[in-house]
mmCIF file of N, CA and C in Angstrom:
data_model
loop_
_atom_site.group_PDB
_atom_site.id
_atom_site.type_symbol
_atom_site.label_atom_id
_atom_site.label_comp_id
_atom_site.label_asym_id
_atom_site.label_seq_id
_atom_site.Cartn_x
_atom_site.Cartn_y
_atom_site.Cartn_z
ATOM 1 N N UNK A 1 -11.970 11.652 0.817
ATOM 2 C CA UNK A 1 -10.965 12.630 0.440
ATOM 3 C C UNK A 1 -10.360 12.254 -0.911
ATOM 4 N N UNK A 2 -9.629 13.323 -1.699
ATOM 5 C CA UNK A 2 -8.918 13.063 -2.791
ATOM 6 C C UNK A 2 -8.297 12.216 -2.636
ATOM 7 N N UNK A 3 -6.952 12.006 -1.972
ATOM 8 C CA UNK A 3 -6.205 11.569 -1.906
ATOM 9 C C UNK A 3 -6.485 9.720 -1.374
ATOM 10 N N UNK A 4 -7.604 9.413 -0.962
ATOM 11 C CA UNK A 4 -8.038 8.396 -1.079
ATOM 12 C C UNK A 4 -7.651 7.234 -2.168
ATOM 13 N N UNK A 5 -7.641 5.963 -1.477
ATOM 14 C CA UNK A 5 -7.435 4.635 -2.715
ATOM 15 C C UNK A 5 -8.040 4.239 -3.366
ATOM 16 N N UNK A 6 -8.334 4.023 -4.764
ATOM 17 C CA UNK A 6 -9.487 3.461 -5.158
ATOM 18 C C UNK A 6 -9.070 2.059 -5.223
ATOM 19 N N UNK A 7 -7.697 1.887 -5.843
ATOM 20 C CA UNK A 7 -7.235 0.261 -6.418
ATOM 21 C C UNK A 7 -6.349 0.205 -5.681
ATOM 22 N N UNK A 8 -5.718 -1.127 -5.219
ATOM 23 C CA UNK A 8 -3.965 -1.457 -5.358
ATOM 24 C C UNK A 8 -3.932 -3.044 -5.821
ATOM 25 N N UNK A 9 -2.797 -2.837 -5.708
ATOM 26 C CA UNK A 9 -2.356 -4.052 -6.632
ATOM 27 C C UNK A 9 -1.158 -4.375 -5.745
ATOM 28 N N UNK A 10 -0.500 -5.424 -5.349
ATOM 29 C CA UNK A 10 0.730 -5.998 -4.946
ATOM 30 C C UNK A 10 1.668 -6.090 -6.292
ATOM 31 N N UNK A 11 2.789 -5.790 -5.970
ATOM 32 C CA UNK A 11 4.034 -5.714 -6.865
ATOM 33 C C UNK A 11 4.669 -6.631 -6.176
ATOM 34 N N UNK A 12 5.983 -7.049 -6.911
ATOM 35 C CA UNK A 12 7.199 -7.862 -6.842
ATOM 36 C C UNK A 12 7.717 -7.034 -5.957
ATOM 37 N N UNK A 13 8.952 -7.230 -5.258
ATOM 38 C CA UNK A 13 9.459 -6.266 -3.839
ATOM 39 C C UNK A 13 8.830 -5.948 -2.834
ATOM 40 N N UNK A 14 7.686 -6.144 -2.618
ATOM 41 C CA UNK A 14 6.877 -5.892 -1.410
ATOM 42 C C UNK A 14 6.605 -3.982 -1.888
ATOM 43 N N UNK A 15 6.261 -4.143 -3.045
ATOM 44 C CA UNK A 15 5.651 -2.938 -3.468
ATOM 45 C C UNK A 15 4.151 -3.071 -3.688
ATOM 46 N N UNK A 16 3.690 -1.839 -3.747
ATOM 47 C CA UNK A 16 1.846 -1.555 -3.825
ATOM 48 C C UNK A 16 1.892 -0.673 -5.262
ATOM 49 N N UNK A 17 1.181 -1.056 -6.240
ATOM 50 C CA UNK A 17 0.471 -0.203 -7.087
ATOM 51 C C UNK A 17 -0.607 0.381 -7.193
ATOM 52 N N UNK A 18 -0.763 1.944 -6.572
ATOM 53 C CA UNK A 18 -1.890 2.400 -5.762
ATOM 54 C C UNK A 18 -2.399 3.396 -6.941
ATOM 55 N N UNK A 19 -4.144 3.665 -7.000
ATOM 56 C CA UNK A 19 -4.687 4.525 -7.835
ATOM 57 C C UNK A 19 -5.370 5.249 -7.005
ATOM 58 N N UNK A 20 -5.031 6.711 -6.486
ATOM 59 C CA UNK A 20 -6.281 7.190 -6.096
ATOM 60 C C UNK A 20 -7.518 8.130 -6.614
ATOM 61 N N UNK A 21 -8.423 8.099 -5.907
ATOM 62 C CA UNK A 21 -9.625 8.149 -6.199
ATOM 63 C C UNK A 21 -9.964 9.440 -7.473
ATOM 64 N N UNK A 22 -8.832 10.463 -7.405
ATOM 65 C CA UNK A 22 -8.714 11.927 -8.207
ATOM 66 C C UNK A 22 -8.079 11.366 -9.319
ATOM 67 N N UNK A 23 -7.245 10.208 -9.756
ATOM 68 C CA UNK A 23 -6.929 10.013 -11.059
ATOM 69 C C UNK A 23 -4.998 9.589 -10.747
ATOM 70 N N UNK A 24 -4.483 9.775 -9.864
ATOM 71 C CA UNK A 24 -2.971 9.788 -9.959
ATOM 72 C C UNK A 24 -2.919 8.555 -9.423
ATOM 73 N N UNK A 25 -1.669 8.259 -10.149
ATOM 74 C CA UNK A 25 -1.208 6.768 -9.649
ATOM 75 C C UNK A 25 -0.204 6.291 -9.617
ATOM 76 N N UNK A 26 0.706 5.667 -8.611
ATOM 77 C CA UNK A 26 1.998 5.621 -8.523
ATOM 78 C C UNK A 26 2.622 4.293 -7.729
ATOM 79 N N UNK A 27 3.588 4.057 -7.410
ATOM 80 C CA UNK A 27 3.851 3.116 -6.695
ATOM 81 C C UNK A 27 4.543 3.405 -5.390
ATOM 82 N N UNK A 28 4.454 2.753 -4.357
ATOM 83 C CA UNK A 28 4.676 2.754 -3.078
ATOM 84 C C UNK A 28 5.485 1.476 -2.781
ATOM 85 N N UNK A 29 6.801 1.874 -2.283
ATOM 86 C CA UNK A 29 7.531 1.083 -1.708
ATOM 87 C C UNK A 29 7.544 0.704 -0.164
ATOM 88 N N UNK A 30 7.012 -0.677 0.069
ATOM 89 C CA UNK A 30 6.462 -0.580 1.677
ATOM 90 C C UNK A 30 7.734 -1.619 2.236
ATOM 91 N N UNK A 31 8.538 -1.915 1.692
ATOM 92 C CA UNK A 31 10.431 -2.216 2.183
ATOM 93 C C UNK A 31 10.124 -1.684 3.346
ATOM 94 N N UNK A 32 10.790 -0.716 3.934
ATOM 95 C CA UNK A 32 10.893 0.237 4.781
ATOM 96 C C UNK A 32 9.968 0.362 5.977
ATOM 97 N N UNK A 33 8.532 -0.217 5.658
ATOM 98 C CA UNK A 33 7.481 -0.251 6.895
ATOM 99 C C UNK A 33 7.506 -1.819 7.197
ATOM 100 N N UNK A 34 8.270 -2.549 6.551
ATOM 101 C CA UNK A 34 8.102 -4.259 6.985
ATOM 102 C C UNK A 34 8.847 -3.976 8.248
ATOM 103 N N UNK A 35 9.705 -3.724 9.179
ATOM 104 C CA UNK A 35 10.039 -3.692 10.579
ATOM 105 C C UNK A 35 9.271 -2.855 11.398
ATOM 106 N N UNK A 36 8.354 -2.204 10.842
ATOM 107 C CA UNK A 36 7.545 -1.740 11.556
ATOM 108 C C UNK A 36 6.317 -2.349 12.856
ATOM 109 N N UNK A 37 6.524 -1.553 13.793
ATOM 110 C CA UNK A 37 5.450 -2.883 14.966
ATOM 111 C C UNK A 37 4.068 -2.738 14.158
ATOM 112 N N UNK A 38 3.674 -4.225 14.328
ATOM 113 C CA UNK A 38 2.521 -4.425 13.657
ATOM 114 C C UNK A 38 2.349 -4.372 12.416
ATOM 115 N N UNK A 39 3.312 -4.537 11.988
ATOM 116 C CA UNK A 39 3.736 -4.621 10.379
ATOM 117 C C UNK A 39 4.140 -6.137 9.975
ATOM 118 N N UNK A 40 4.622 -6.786 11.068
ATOM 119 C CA UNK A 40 5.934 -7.820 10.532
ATOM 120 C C UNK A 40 4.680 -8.732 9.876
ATOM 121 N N UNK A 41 4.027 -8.991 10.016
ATOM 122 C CA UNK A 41 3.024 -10.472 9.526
ATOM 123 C C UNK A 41 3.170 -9.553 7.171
ATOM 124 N N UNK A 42 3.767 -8.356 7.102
ATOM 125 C CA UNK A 42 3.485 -8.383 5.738
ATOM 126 C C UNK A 42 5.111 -8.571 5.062
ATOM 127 N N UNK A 43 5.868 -9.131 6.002
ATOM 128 C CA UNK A 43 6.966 -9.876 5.376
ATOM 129 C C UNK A 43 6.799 -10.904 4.643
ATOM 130 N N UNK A 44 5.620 -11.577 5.168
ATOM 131 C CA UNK A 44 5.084 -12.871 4.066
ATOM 132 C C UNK A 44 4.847 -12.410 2.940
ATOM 133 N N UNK A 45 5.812 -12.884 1.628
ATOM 134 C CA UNK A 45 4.699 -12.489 0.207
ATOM 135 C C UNK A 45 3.434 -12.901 0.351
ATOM 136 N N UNK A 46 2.879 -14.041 0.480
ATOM 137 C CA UNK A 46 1.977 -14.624 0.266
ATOM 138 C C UNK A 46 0.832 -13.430 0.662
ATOM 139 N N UNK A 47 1.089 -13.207 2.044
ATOM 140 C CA UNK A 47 -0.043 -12.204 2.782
ATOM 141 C C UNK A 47 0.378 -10.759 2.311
ATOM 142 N N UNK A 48 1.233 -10.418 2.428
ATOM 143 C CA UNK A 48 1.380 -8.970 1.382
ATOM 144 C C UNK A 48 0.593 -8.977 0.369
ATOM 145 N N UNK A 49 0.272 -10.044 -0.372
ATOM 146 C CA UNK A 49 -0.639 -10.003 -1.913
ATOM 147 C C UNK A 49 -1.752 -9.834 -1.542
ATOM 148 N N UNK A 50 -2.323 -10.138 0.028
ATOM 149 C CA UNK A 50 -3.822 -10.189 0.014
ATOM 150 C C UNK A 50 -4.352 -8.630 0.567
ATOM 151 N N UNK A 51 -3.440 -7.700 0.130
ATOM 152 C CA UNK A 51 -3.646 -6.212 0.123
ATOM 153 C C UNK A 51 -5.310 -6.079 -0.811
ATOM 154 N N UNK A 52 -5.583 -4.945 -0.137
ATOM 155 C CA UNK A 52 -7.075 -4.830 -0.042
ATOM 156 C C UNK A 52 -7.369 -3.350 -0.013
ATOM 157 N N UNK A 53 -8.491 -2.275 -0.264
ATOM 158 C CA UNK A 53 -8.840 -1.129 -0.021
ATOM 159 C C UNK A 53 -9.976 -1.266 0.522
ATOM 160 N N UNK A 54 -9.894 -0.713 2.052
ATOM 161 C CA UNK A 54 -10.707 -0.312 2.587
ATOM 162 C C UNK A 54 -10.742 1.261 2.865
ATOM 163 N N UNK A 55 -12.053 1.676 3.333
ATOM 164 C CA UNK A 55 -12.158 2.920 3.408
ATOM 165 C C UNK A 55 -10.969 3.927 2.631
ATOM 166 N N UNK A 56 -10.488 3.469 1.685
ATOM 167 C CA UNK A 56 -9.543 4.298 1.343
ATOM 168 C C UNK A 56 -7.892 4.116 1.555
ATOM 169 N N UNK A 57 -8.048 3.358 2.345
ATOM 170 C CA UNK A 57 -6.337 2.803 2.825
ATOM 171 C C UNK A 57 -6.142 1.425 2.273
ATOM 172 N N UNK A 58 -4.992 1.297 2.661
ATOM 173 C CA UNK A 58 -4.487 -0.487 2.480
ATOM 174 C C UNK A 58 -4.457 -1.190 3.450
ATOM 175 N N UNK A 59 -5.390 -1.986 3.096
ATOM 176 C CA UNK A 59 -5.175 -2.612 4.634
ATOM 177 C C UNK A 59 -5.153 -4.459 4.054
ATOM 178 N N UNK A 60 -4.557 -5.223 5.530
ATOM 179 C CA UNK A 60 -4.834 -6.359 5.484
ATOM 180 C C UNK A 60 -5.555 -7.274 6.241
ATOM 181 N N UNK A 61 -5.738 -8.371 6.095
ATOM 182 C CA UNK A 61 -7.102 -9.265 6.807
ATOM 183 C C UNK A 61 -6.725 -9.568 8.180
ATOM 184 N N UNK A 62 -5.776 -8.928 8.978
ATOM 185 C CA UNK A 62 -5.321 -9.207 10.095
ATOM 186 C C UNK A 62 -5.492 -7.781 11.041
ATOM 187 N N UNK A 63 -5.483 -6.787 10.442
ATOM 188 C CA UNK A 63 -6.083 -5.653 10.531
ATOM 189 C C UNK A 63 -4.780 -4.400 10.249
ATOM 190 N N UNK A 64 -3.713 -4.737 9.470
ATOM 191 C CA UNK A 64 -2.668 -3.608 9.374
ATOM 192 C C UNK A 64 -3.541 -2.988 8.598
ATOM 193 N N UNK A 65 -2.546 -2.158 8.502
ATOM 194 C CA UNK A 65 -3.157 -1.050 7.337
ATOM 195 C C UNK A 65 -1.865 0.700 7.429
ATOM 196 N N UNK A 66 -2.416 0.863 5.831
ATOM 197 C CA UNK A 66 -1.553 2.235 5.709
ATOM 198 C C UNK A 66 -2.074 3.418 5.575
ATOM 199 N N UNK A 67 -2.441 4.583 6.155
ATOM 200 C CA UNK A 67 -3.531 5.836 5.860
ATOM 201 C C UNK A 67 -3.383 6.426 4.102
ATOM 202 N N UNK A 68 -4.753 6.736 3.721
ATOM 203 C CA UNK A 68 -4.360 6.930 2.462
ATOM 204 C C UNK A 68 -3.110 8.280 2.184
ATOM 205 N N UNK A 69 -3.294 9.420 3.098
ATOM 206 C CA UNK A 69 -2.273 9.763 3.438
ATOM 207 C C UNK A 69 -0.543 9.853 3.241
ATOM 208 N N UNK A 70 -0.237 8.347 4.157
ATOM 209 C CA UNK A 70 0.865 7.929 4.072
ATOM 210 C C UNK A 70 1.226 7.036 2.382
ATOM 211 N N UNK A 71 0.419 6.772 2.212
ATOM 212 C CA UNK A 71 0.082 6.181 0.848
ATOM 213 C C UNK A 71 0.873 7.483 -0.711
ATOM 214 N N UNK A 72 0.289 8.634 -0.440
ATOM 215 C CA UNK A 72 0.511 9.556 -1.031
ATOM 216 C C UNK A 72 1.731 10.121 -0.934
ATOM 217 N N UNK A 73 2.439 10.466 0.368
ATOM 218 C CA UNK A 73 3.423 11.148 0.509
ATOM 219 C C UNK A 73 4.386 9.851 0.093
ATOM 220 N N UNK A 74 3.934 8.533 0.149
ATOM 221 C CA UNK A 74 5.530 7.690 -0.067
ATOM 222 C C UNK A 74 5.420 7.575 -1.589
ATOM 223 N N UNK A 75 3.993 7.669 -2.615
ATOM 224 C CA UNK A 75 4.243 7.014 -4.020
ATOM 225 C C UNK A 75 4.895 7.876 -4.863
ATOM 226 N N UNK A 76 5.884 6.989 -5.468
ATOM 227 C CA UNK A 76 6.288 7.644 -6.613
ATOM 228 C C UNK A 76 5.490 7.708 -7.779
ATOM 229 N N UNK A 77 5.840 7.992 -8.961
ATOM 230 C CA UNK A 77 5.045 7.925 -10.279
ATOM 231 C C UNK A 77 5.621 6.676 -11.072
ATOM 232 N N UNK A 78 4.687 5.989 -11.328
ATOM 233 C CA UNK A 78 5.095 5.068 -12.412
ATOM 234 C C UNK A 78 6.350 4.741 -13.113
ATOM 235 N N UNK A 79 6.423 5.971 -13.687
ATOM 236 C CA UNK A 79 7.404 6.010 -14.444
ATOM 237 C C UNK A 79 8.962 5.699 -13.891
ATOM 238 N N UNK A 80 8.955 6.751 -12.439
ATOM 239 C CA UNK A 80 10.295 6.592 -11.685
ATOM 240 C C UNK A 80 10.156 5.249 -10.809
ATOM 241 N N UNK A 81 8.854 4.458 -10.762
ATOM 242 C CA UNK A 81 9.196 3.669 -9.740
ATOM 243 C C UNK A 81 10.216 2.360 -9.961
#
């Protein structure tokens, strides 16, 4: 799908710098999903950095992950982030 991930990148704040696959790119503030069940292991910076794209989402080596989806509706644009 469009809206698919191609890149991310870990930011400072427990932010994602996400590109998807159609060309837009923005940042995602994932604050807000760290109390989430099955979330808490990305309170670690350390493991937050080892953010990854699979099939299109973000996922991590433990098996979280964010739909590219949810990815879209939370990023802002660059500019405002």
């Amino acid at each position: 799908m469009n809206n698919d991930a191609k890149s991310i990148k870990p930011l400072a704040g427990f932010k994602l710098q996400v590109e998807l696959i159609d060309g837009r790119s923005g940042v995602v503030d994932m604050a807000p999903f760290l109390q989430m069940p099955g979330l808490n292991a990305l309170c670690d910076p350390a493991y937050f950095a080892r953010v990854q794209v699979t099939c299109g989402a973000a996922t991590w080596p433990e098996g979280e992950d964010i739909a590219p989806a949810t990815l879209l509706a939370e990023m802002k644009s660059l500019a405002s982030a």
